[in-house]
Amino acid sequence: MDISTLCIHGADNNTHNTGAVSVPIYQSATFAHLDVGKSTGYDYSRLQNPTREYLEKVMANLEQGTDALAFSTGMAAITALMELFSIGDHIIASGDLYGGTVRLFEHISRKNGLKFDYINTSDLDAVRGLIHPDTKAIYIESPTNPMMQVTDITAVCEIAKTFGLLVIVDNTFLTPYYQQPLVLGADIVVHSGTKYLSGHNDTLAGFLVTKNEDLSERLRFIYKTTGACLSPFDSWLLIRGIKTLAVRMDRQQENAVKLANWLTTQKKVNKVFYIGLPDHPDYAVSTKQASGFGSMISFEVDSETTAIQLLERLQLVLFAESLGGVETLITYPMLQTHADVPMEERLERGINDCLLRLSVGLENADDLIADFEQALN
């Protein structure tokens, strides 16, 4: 079945017998038992809820996994993921990560005894050079946030397999519609469901997806114990959002290609970081492992003054800290997504006061270009 069809009919809707096309919202915290030792399969919504269960089956099918866990936020998903590891365990991570993930690793996970090294995971020799006996996992964002670096996931998985390491891939930017890391060899896929999967900037959610039964069992135990499960209503919002994922991603990518190419022609724009541009250094890797480029663009303007001018003058494009919704959003990473990353580290990664990140939405592309033109000039 084509993935665009899976987005709409991603799991069997056998939670009811009413004929309702839309999956019901089971707004219940607890479920009555039929008798002693007899259960409907549901006990308490922290463990499982019929609405969330349907959503999780959809996500598992989209990623070609066997289990998916839906969390209250993307960060809740990553926080639970870190509970797989023990004091002294070492994790290699992409050097250009979402600032919230860095904040978790550096201020919570390190406190709990985990160790991290950050590297451009597209440099395979550098990845190999960081592996030592305490290394347990390689954590990848691809493309990275916000510098749009792409890692060869299959190549990293081959290295990891040699050393018995887990490979974890944050697939938020491309979604399973364009990229399926489990198929490429990864063990766990992470999503901020808040972004493209929801698609409407109206709810928070996170996912962990795997096809490994042992990992599924361990993650389910952590899940029910720590309790950051997605509510029934938010699960329904994600189910609804995913139904239009394919058409949204295609239109947003179409807009992003037009806008990225236009930005490359502007005198006040020094660099454009978009993996769909043929001159992007990771373009070949992208075309090998993904079926699309997505709609995330970062670009560097000629001065801080120009950056501020853009943020203040844009009218259609909204200055906001998120991505993946139907509205086009522009973000200033140094003040928003990466504000908690030390300045020296930010600058080393290219996150300076001239860098802006753009999540391209569903508006008419010519209207977006016209908005940028008036703001720049």
Coordinates of C-alpha atoms in Angstrom, one line a residue:
M1 CA 0.0 0.0 0.0
D2 CA 1.3 3.4 -0.9
I3 CA 2.4 5.6 2.0
S4 CA 0.0 8.3 1.0
T5 CA -2.9 5.8 1.4
L6 CA -1.4 4.6 4.7
C7 CA -1.6 8.2 6.0
I8 CA -5.4 8.0 5.6
H9 CA -6.1 4.3 6.3
G10 CA -3.0 3.5 8.4
A11 CA -4.6 0.9 10.8
D12 CA -7.7 -1.1 11.3
N13 CA -10.4 1.0 12.9
N14 CA -11.9 -1.8 15.0
T15 CA -12.3 0.1 18.2
H16 CA -16.1 0.4 17.8
N17 CA -19.0 -0.9 15.7
T18 CA -20.9 2.3 15.0
G19 CA -19.6 2.9 11.5
A20 CA -18.0 6.2 12.4
V21 CA -15.4 7.2 9.9
S22 CA -13.5 9.3 12.4
V23 CA -11.8 7.3 15.2
P24 CA -13.7 8.0 18.4
I25 CA -12.1 10.0 21.2
Y26 CA -12.1 7.7 24.3
Q27 CA -12.0 10.4 26.9
S28 CA -11.7 7.9 29.8
A29 CA -9.0 7.6 32.4
T30 CA -10.0 4.1 33.5
F31 CA -11.8 1.1 32.1
A32 CA -14.1 -1.4 33.9
H33 CA -13.2 -5.1 34.0
L34 CA -15.7 -7.6 32.7
D35 CA -15.0 -9.9 35.6
V36 CA -12.1 -11.0 37.8
G37 CA -9.3 -11.9 35.5
K38 CA -11.1 -10.7 32.5
S39 CA -10.3 -7.4 30.7
T40 CA -11.4 -5.5 27.6
G41 CA -7.7 -5.1 26.9
Y42 CA -7.7 -1.6 28.5
D43 CA -7.2 -0.9 32.1
Y44 CA -5.9 2.7 32.6
S45 CA -5.2 5.3 30.0
R46 CA -1.6 5.8 31.1
L47 CA -1.0 2.2 30.0
Q48 CA -3.1 2.4 26.9
N49 CA -6.2 4.1 25.4
P50 CA -8.1 3.0 22.3
T51 CA -7.6 6.4 20.5
R52 CA -3.9 6.5 21.3
E53 CA -3.5 2.8 20.4
Y54 CA -4.9 3.5 16.9
L55 CA -2.5 6.4 16.4
E56 CA 0.4 4.3 17.5
K57 CA -0.5 1.6 15.0
V58 CA -0.6 4.2 12.3
M59 CA 2.8 5.5 13.2
A60 CA 4.3 2.0 13.4
N61 CA 3.0 1.2 10.0
L62 CA 4.2 4.5 8.4
E63 CA 7.7 3.9 9.8
Q64 CA 7.6 0.2 9.0
G65 CA 8.1 -0.6 12.6
T66 CA 6.3 -3.0 14.9
D67 CA 5.6 -0.6 17.8
A68 CA 5.2 3.1 18.3
L69 CA 4.7 5.0 21.6
A70 CA 2.9 8.3 21.6
F71 CA 4.2 10.9 24.2
S72 CA 2.9 14.2 25.4
T73 CA 5.8 16.0 23.7
G74 CA 8.8 15.3 21.6
M75 CA 11.1 16.1 24.5
A76 CA 9.1 13.7 26.7
A77 CA 9.8 11.0 24.2
I78 CA 13.6 11.7 24.2
T79 CA 13.6 11.9 28.0
A80 CA 12.0 8.4 28.2
L81 CA 14.5 7.2 25.6
M82 CA 17.4 8.2 27.8
E83 CA 16.1 5.8 30.5
L84 CA 17.4 2.9 28.3
F85 CA 20.9 3.9 29.4
S86 CA 22.8 3.6 32.7
I87 CA 25.4 5.6 34.6
G88 CA 28.6 5.7 32.6
D89 CA 27.1 4.9 29.2
H90 CA 28.4 7.0 26.3
I91 CA 26.4 8.3 23.4
I92 CA 27.7 9.8 20.2
A93 CA 25.4 12.6 18.9
S94 CA 25.1 14.8 15.9
G95 CA 26.9 18.0 16.6
D96 CA 24.1 20.2 15.2
L97 CA 21.1 19.2 17.3
Y98 CA 17.9 20.9 18.3
G99 CA 18.8 23.1 21.3
G100 CA 16.2 21.5 23.5
T101 CA 17.8 18.1 22.9
V102 CA 21.2 19.5 23.8
R103 CA 19.7 21.1 26.9
L104 CA 18.3 17.7 28.0
F105 CA 21.6 15.9 27.3
E106 CA 23.8 18.5 29.0
H107 CA 21.7 19.5 32.0
I108 CA 19.6 16.4 32.8
S109 CA 21.2 13.3 31.2
R110 CA 24.8 14.2 32.2
K111 CA 23.6 14.8 35.8
N112 CA 22.2 11.3 35.7
G113 CA 25.6 9.9 34.7
L114 CA 25.5 9.7 30.9
K115 CA 28.3 10.9 28.7
F116 CA 28.1 12.6 25.3
D117 CA 30.3 13.5 22.4
Y118 CA 29.1 15.6 19.6
I119 CA 30.3 15.2 16.0
N120 CA 29.3 15.8 12.5
T121 CA 27.8 12.3 12.0
S122 CA 28.2 12.6 8.2
D123 CA 32.0 12.2 8.9
L124 CA 32.1 8.4 9.3
D125 CA 35.8 8.3 10.3
A126 CA 35.1 10.8 13.1
V127 CA 32.2 8.6 14.3
R128 CA 34.4 5.5 14.4
G129 CA 37.1 7.5 16.2
L130 CA 34.7 8.3 19.1
I131 CA 33.6 4.7 19.8
H132 CA 35.0 3.2 22.9
P133 CA 33.9 0.4 25.3
D134 CA 31.3 2.6 27.1
T135 CA 29.7 3.7 23.9
K136 CA 26.1 2.4 23.7
A137 CA 24.4 4.4 21.0
I138 CA 24.7 6.9 18.1
Y139 CA 22.0 9.6 18.1
I140 CA 21.4 11.3 14.7
E141 CA 19.4 14.2 13.4
S142 CA 19.1 14.1 9.7
P143 CA 18.7 16.7 8.4
T144 CA 20.0 18.5 11.4
N145 CA 18.5 21.5 13.1
P146 CA 19.2 24.2 12.0
M147 CA 22.2 23.7 9.7
M148 CA 20.6 21.0 7.5
Q149 CA 23.5 18.5 7.6
V150 CA 22.6 15.0 6.3
T151 CA 24.0 11.8 7.7
D152 CA 24.3 8.6 5.6
I153 CA 22.1 6.6 8.0
T154 CA 22.8 3.2 6.4
A155 CA 26.6 3.7 6.7
V156 CA 26.3 4.7 10.3
C157 CA 24.1 1.7 11.0
E158 CA 26.7 -0.5 9.5
I159 CA 29.4 0.9 11.8
A160 CA 27.1 0.6 14.8
K161 CA 26.3 -3.0 14.1
T162 CA 30.0 -3.9 14.1
F163 CA 30.2 -2.5 17.7
G164 CA 26.8 -3.6 18.9
L165 CA 25.5 0.0 19.2
L166 CA 22.0 1.3 19.0
V167 CA 21.2 3.9 16.2
I168 CA 18.6 6.4 17.1
V169 CA 17.3 8.8 14.4
D170 CA 15.3 12.0 14.9
N171 CA 13.1 12.0 11.7
T172 CA 11.1 15.1 12.5
F173 CA 12.1 17.1 9.5
L174 CA 11.4 14.6 6.8
T175 CA 8.7 12.4 8.5
P176 CA 8.1 8.8 7.4
Y177 CA 6.6 10.2 4.2
Y178 CA 10.0 11.1 2.9
Q179 CA 12.4 9.0 5.0
Q180 CA 12.2 5.7 6.9
P181 CA 15.2 5.2 9.1
L182 CA 14.2 1.8 10.4
V183 CA 14.3 0.5 6.8
L184 CA 17.8 2.0 6.5
G185 CA 18.9 0.0 9.6
A186 CA 18.2 2.3 12.6
D187 CA 16.9 0.8 15.8
I188 CA 14.7 3.6 17.1
V189 CA 13.0 6.6 15.4
V190 CA 12.2 9.8 17.3
H191 CA 9.6 12.4 16.2
S192 CA 8.3 15.6 17.5
G193 CA 4.7 14.9 16.5
T194 CA 4.0 18.6 17.2
K195 CA 5.5 19.5 13.8
Y196 CA 4.7 17.9 10.4
L197 CA 2.7 14.9 11.8
S198 CA 0.2 17.2 13.5
G199 CA 0.7 19.9 10.9
H200 CA -1.5 22.6 12.3
N201 CA 0.4 24.2 15.2
D202 CA -2.4 23.2 17.6
T203 CA -1.0 20.4 19.7
L204 CA 2.1 18.9 21.3
A205 CA 3.2 15.3 20.8
G206 CA 6.2 13.0 20.5
F207 CA 6.9 9.5 19.3
L208 CA 9.3 6.6 19.6
V209 CA 9.1 3.9 17.0
T210 CA 11.0 0.6 16.8
K211 CA 10.8 -2.8 15.2
N212 CA 12.9 -4.5 17.9
E213 CA 10.7 -6.5 20.3
D214 CA 13.1 -6.2 23.2
L215 CA 13.4 -2.5 22.8
S216 CA 9.6 -2.2 22.5
E217 CA 9.2 -4.1 25.8
R218 CA 11.8 -2.0 27.6
L219 CA 10.3 1.3 26.3
R220 CA 6.8 0.2 27.2
F221 CA 7.9 -0.4 30.8
I222 CA 9.6 3.0 30.9
Y223 CA 6.5 4.6 29.3
K224 CA 4.0 3.3 31.8
T225 CA 6.3 4.0 34.7
T226 CA 7.2 7.6 33.9
G227 CA 3.7 8.4 32.5
A228 CA 4.2 11.0 29.8
C229 CA 1.5 9.5 27.5
L230 CA -0.4 11.4 24.9
S231 CA -4.0 12.3 25.8
P232 CA -7.0 10.9 23.9
F233 CA -7.9 14.2 22.4
D234 CA -4.4 15.1 21.3
S235 CA -4.1 11.6 19.9
W236 CA -7.2 12.3 17.8
L237 CA -5.7 15.6 16.6
L238 CA -2.6 13.7 15.4
I239 CA -4.7 11.1 13.7
R240 CA -6.5 13.8 11.8
G241 CA -3.3 15.7 11.0
I242 CA -1.6 12.6 9.6
K243 CA -4.4 12.0 7.1
T244 CA -3.2 15.0 5.1
L245 CA 0.5 14.5 5.7
A246 CA 1.3 13.4 2.2
V247 CA -0.5 16.3 0.4
R248 CA 1.0 18.8 2.9
M249 CA 4.5 17.6 2.6
D250 CA 4.4 17.6 -1.2
R251 CA 3.0 21.2 -1.4
Q252 CA 5.3 22.5 1.3
Q253 CA 8.3 21.0 -0.5
E254 CA 7.2 22.6 -3.8
N255 CA 7.0 25.9 -2.1
A256 CA 10.4 25.4 -0.4
V257 CA 12.2 24.6 -3.6
K258 CA 10.8 27.9 -5.2
L259 CA 11.7 30.0 -2.1
A260 CA 15.2 28.5 -1.7
N261 CA 16.1 29.1 -5.3
W262 CA 14.8 32.7 -5.0
L263 CA 16.8 33.3 -1.8
T264 CA 20.0 32.2 -3.6
T265 CA 19.5 35.2 -6.0
Q266 CA 19.3 37.9 -3.3
K267 CA 22.2 40.2 -2.6
K268 CA 21.5 40.4 1.1
V269 CA 21.5 36.6 1.5
N270 CA 25.0 35.1 1.8
K271 CA 24.2 31.4 2.1
V272 CA 21.1 29.1 1.7
F273 CA 21.1 25.8 3.5
Y274 CA 18.4 23.6 1.8
I275 CA 19.0 19.9 1.1
G276 CA 17.0 20.2 -2.1
L277 CA 19.5 22.5 -3.8
P278 CA 21.9 20.4 -6.0
D279 CA 24.9 22.3 -4.6
H280 CA 24.2 21.3 -1.1
P281 CA 27.1 19.1 0.0
D282 CA 24.8 16.3 1.2
Y283 CA 22.5 16.4 -1.9
A284 CA 23.7 12.9 -3.1
V285 CA 23.2 11.3 0.2
S286 CA 19.7 12.9 0.5
T287 CA 18.6 11.5 -2.8
K288 CA 19.9 8.1 -1.9
Q289 CA 18.1 7.6 1.4
A290 CA 15.1 9.9 1.2
S291 CA 12.3 10.3 -1.3
G292 CA 12.0 14.0 -0.7
F293 CA 13.8 17.1 0.7
G294 CA 11.2 18.5 2.9
S295 CA 10.5 22.2 3.5
M296 CA 13.0 23.4 6.1
I297 CA 15.4 26.1 5.0
S298 CA 18.1 27.9 6.9
F299 CA 19.8 31.0 5.4
E300 CA 22.4 33.5 6.4
V301 CA 22.0 37.1 5.7
D302 CA 24.7 39.8 5.3
S303 CA 24.3 41.3 8.8
E304 CA 22.5 41.2 12.1
T305 CA 20.7 44.4 11.0
T306 CA 19.2 42.6 8.0
A307 CA 18.1 39.7 10.1
I308 CA 16.3 41.9 12.5
Q309 CA 14.8 43.9 9.6
L310 CA 13.4 40.7 8.2
L311 CA 11.9 39.6 11.4
E312 CA 10.2 42.9 12.0
R313 CA 9.0 43.6 8.4
L314 CA 7.7 40.2 7.3
Q315 CA 3.9 40.3 7.3
L316 CA 2.6 37.0 5.9
V317 CA 5.5 34.9 7.4
L318 CA 5.1 34.6 11.1
F319 CA 8.0 35.1 13.6
A320 CA 7.5 32.0 15.8
E321 CA 9.4 29.1 17.4
S322 CA 8.1 26.0 15.8
L323 CA 7.9 24.3 12.4
G324 CA 5.9 21.9 10.2
G325 CA 2.5 23.6 10.3
V326 CA 0.5 25.0 7.4
E327 CA 1.7 28.5 8.2
T328 CA 5.2 29.6 7.1
L329 CA 7.2 30.4 10.2
I330 CA 10.6 32.1 10.6
T331 CA 12.8 31.5 13.6
Y332 CA 15.9 33.2 14.9
P333 CA 17.9 30.2 16.3
M334 CA 20.4 32.2 18.4
L335 CA 17.5 33.7 20.4
Q336 CA 15.0 30.9 20.3
T337 CA 15.7 27.2 19.5
H338 CA 19.4 27.4 20.5
A339 CA 19.4 30.1 23.1
D340 CA 20.6 27.7 25.8
V341 CA 23.5 26.4 23.8
P342 CA 26.7 28.3 24.9
M343 CA 27.7 31.1 22.5
E344 CA 31.0 29.6 21.6
E345 CA 29.4 26.3 20.6
R346 CA 26.7 28.0 18.7
L347 CA 29.2 30.0 16.7
E348 CA 31.3 27.0 16.0
R349 CA 28.2 25.3 14.5
G350 CA 27.4 28.4 12.3
I351 CA 24.5 29.5 14.5
N352 CA 25.3 33.3 14.5
D353 CA 23.3 36.5 14.6
C354 CA 22.8 36.4 10.8
L355 CA 21.3 32.9 10.6
L356 CA 17.5 32.4 10.2
R357 CA 15.5 29.2 9.9
L358 CA 12.4 28.9 7.8
S359 CA 9.6 26.4 7.9
V360 CA 7.8 26.8 4.6
G361 CA 4.0 26.4 4.8
L362 CA 1.1 26.0 2.4
E363 CA 0.6 29.5 1.2
N364 CA 1.0 30.5 -2.4
A365 CA 4.8 30.5 -3.1
D366 CA 4.6 33.8 -5.0
D367 CA 2.9 35.5 -2.0
L368 CA 5.7 34.2 0.2
I369 CA 8.4 35.5 -2.2
A370 CA 6.6 38.9 -2.4
D371 CA 6.6 39.1 1.4
F372 CA 10.3 38.4 1.6
E373 CA 11.0 40.8 -1.2
Q374 CA 9.3 43.7 0.6
A375 CA 10.9 42.8 3.9
L376 CA 14.4 42.7 2.4
N377 CA 14.2 45.8 0.3

